[in-house]
Short mmCIF file of C-alpha atoms in Angstrom, two decimals:
data_model
loop_
_atom_site.label_atom_id
_atom_site.label_comp_id
_atom_site.label_asym_id
_atom_site.label_seq_id
_atom_site.Cartn_x
_atom_site.Cartn_y
_atom_site.Cartn_z
CA UNK A 880 0.00 0.00 0.00
CA UNK A 881 1.08 3.60 -0.53
CA UNK A 882 -0.30 7.11 -0.45
CA UNK A 883 -1.73 8.63 -3.62
CA UNK A 884 1.09 10.96 -4.69
CA UNK A 885 -1.23 12.56 -7.29
CA UNK A 886 -3.92 13.52 -4.77
CA UNK A 887 -4.80 17.18 -5.34
CA UNK A 888 -4.39 19.29 -2.20
CA UNK A 889 -5.15 22.94 -1.54
CA UNK A 890 -2.30 25.37 -1.04
CA UNK A 891 -2.98 27.89 1.72
CA UNK A 892 -1.50 31.17 2.91
CA UNK A 893 -0.29 31.80 6.49
CA UNK A 894 -3.91 32.45 7.58
CA UNK A 895 -5.23 29.19 6.09
CA UNK A 896 -6.91 30.76 3.04
CA UNK A 897 -6.82 28.64 -0.11
CA UNK A 898 -4.63 30.27 -2.77
CA UNK A 899 -4.04 27.39 -5.18
CA UNK A 900 -3.48 23.66 -5.47
CA UNK A 901 -0.67 21.12 -5.78
CA UNK A 902 -0.38 17.34 -5.77
CA UNK A 903 0.71 15.48 -2.64
CA UNK A 904 4.11 14.62 -4.16
CA UNK A 905 4.87 18.33 -4.63
CA UNK A 906 3.79 19.14 -1.08
CA UNK A 907 6.02 16.41 0.39
CA UNK A 908 9.21 16.91 -1.62
CA UNK A 909 10.85 19.63 0.46
CA UNK A 910 9.09 22.46 -1.38
CA UNK A 911 7.51 23.71 1.89
CA UNK A 912 4.23 24.31 0.08
CA UNK A 913 1.82 25.07 2.92
CA UNK A 914 -1.16 22.70 2.78
CA UNK A 915 -3.96 22.07 5.30
CA UNK A 916 -4.47 18.93 7.38
CA UNK A 917 -6.84 17.82 10.14
CA UNK A 918 -5.81 16.06 13.37
CA UNK A 919 -8.05 14.38 15.91
CA UNK A 920 -7.10 13.65 19.51
CA UNK A 921 -9.53 10.95 20.62
CA UNK A 922 -10.00 10.51 24.36
CA UNK A 923 -12.03 7.85 26.13
CA UNK A 924 -14.02 8.49 29.31
CA UNK A 925 -11.00 7.39 31.39
CA UNK A 926 -8.94 10.27 29.97
CA UNK A 927 -6.75 7.99 27.88
CA UNK A 928 -5.67 9.13 24.43
CA UNK A 929 -5.95 6.90 21.37
CA UNK A 930 -2.84 6.90 19.19
CA UNK A 931 -2.41 5.31 15.79
CA UNK A 932 0.74 3.47 14.82
CA UNK A 933 1.97 4.64 11.43
CA UNK A 934 2.74 1.76 9.05
CA UNK A 935 6.21 1.08 7.68
CA UNK A 936 5.16 2.00 4.13
CA UNK A 937 4.44 5.64 5.07
CA UNK A 938 6.85 8.09 3.45
CA UNK A 939 6.74 10.44 6.45
CA UNK A 940 7.45 9.18 9.99
CA UNK A 941 6.96 5.42 9.40
CA UNK A 942 6.61 3.14 12.45
CA UNK A 943 5.93 6.02 14.86
CA UNK A 944 2.92 6.63 17.11
CA UNK A 945 0.82 9.62 16.13
CA UNK A 946 -2.51 11.40 16.71
CA UNK A 947 -5.56 9.15 16.48
CA UNK A 948 -6.29 10.60 13.06
CA UNK A 949 -4.33 12.84 10.78
CA UNK A 950 -5.25 13.52 7.21
CA UNK A 951 -5.11 15.91 4.33
CA UNK A 952 -7.96 18.19 3.41
CA UNK A 953 -8.71 17.56 -0.25
CA UNK A 954 -8.85 20.37 -2.79
CA UNK A 955 -12.38 21.82 -2.70
CA UNK A 956 -13.22 20.01 0.56
CA UNK A 957 -14.21 21.90 3.71
CA UNK A 958 -12.54 21.20 7.05
CA UNK A 959 -15.57 19.54 8.69
CA UNK A 960 -16.08 17.18 5.76
CA UNK A 961 -12.38 16.23 5.80
CA UNK A 962 -12.48 15.70 9.58
CA UNK A 963 -15.49 13.39 9.38
CA UNK A 964 -14.19 11.55 6.29
CA UNK A 965 -10.74 10.93 7.74
CA UNK A 966 -12.16 9.89 11.14
CA UNK A 967 -14.32 7.29 9.44
CA UNK A 968 -11.55 6.16 7.06
CA UNK A 969 -8.85 5.79 9.73
CA UNK A 970 -10.84 4.92 12.86
CA UNK A 971 -14.21 3.62 11.63
CA UNK A 972 -16.03 6.19 13.77
CA UNK A 973 -18.95 8.48 12.93
CA UNK A 974 -21.17 10.86 14.86
CA UNK A 975 -18.49 12.24 17.17
CA UNK A 976 -18.83 15.67 18.76
CA UNK A 977 -15.71 17.55 17.75
CA UNK A 978 -14.18 20.59 19.39
CA UNK A 979 -11.53 22.56 17.55
CA UNK A 980 -8.65 23.32 19.87
CA UNK A 981 -5.72 24.53 17.79
CA UNK A 982 -4.75 26.00 14.44
CA UNK A 983 -1.04 26.29 13.76
CA UNK A 984 1.71 25.81 11.20
CA UNK A 985 3.94 22.74 11.46
CA UNK A 986 7.12 22.42 9.43
CA UNK A 987 9.45 19.46 9.08
CA UNK A 988 12.43 18.99 6.78
CA UNK A 989 10.19 17.96 3.86
CA UNK A 990 6.83 19.65 4.31
CA UNK A 991 4.81 22.51 5.78
CA UNK A 992 1.30 21.93 7.10
CA UNK A 993 -1.45 24.22 8.32
CA UNK A 994 -2.94 22.04 11.08
CA UNK A 995 -6.56 22.16 12.23
CA UNK A 996 -6.56 20.15 15.47
CA UNK A 997 -9.67 18.77 17.18
CA UNK A 998 -10.56 16.68 20.21
CA UNK A 999 -13.43 14.28 20.79
CA UNK A 1000 -14.41 11.88 23.57
CA UNK A 1001 -15.81 8.45 22.79
CA UNK A 1002 -15.95 4.97 24.23
CA UNK A 1003 -17.16 3.47 20.94
CA UNK A 1004 -14.98 0.67 19.58
CA UNK A 1005 -12.21 1.99 17.36
CA UNK A 1006 -11.56 0.05 14.15
CA UNK A 1007 -8.24 1.27 12.71
CA UNK A 1008 -8.02 0.92 8.94
CA UNK A 1009 -5.21 -0.41 6.80
CA UNK A 1010 -4.06 3.23 6.47
CA UNK A 1011 -2.62 2.64 9.95
CA UNK A 1012 -0.76 -0.17 11.66
CA UNK A 1013 -3.42 -0.33 14.36
CA UNK A 1014 -3.62 1.74 17.48
CA UNK A 1015 -4.37 1.76 21.18
CA UNK A 1016 -5.37 3.98 24.07
CA UNK A 1017 -2.45 5.35 26.10
CA UNK A 1018 -2.59 6.85 29.56
CA UNK A 1019 -1.18 10.37 29.82
CA UNK A 1020 1.54 8.94 32.10
CA UNK A 1021 2.54 6.39 29.41
CA UNK A 1022 2.77 9.15 26.81
CA UNK A 1023 4.79 11.44 29.06
CA UNK A 1024 7.15 8.55 29.92
CA UNK A 1025 7.94 8.06 26.22
CA UNK A 1026 8.30 11.66 25.05
CA UNK A 1027 11.65 12.46 23.46
CA UNK A 1028 12.54 8.79 22.93
CA UNK A 1029 11.72 8.52 19.21
CA UNK A 1030 8.47 6.68 19.90
CA UNK A 1031 6.15 9.43 18.64
CA UNK A 1032 6.12 11.66 15.58
CA UNK A 1033 7.64 15.10 16.19
CA UNK A 1034 4.35 16.80 15.31
CA UNK A 1035 2.47 14.66 17.85
CA UNK A 1036 4.99 15.58 20.55
CA UNK A 1037 4.66 19.26 19.68
CA UNK A 1038 0.87 19.09 19.67
CA UNK A 1039 0.77 17.11 22.93
CA UNK A 1040 2.84 19.88 24.53
CA UNK A 1041 0.40 22.47 23.17
CA UNK A 1042 -2.54 20.50 24.62
CA UNK A 1043 -0.85 20.63 28.03
CA UNK A 1044 -0.14 24.35 27.70
CA UNK A 1045 -3.82 25.00 26.95
CA UNK A 1046 -4.99 22.89 29.93
CA UNK A 1047 -6.65 20.24 27.75
CA UNK A 1048 -4.54 17.50 29.32
#
């Protein structure tokens, strides 16, 4: 399996306004073309956080633990539609009550993303798709014990820190 390198993505300005389009391959080749993504932090009623394990075939951050859901917003797609589509595709969940918590720019060595980050709470069974290598709920203590050890993606670690700063965790 692999990602669709020809998927058309919106290009956005520093405020998140769509200003054009590019294919995924262009956005992930070091060009630093700013493109929007959605992230979901899924908590259960015990306060544990579901993390997905990225599969080895992923071009970016393979075999690392990451937010429950992270996905691109397609060109012409609104944020809510992308959030619901990606949550169903990656976790098999529908009907969640989402709360937007963050909007920020994330940059790595090969890409730049405008992140729309949400949280939701659910005890419904999670059914990770083949876009992931499964997943599990982690206690906050387990996450904190593994920060900085190469277990998680850098963007998850940054976002986790932001969640703490904002009193969400």
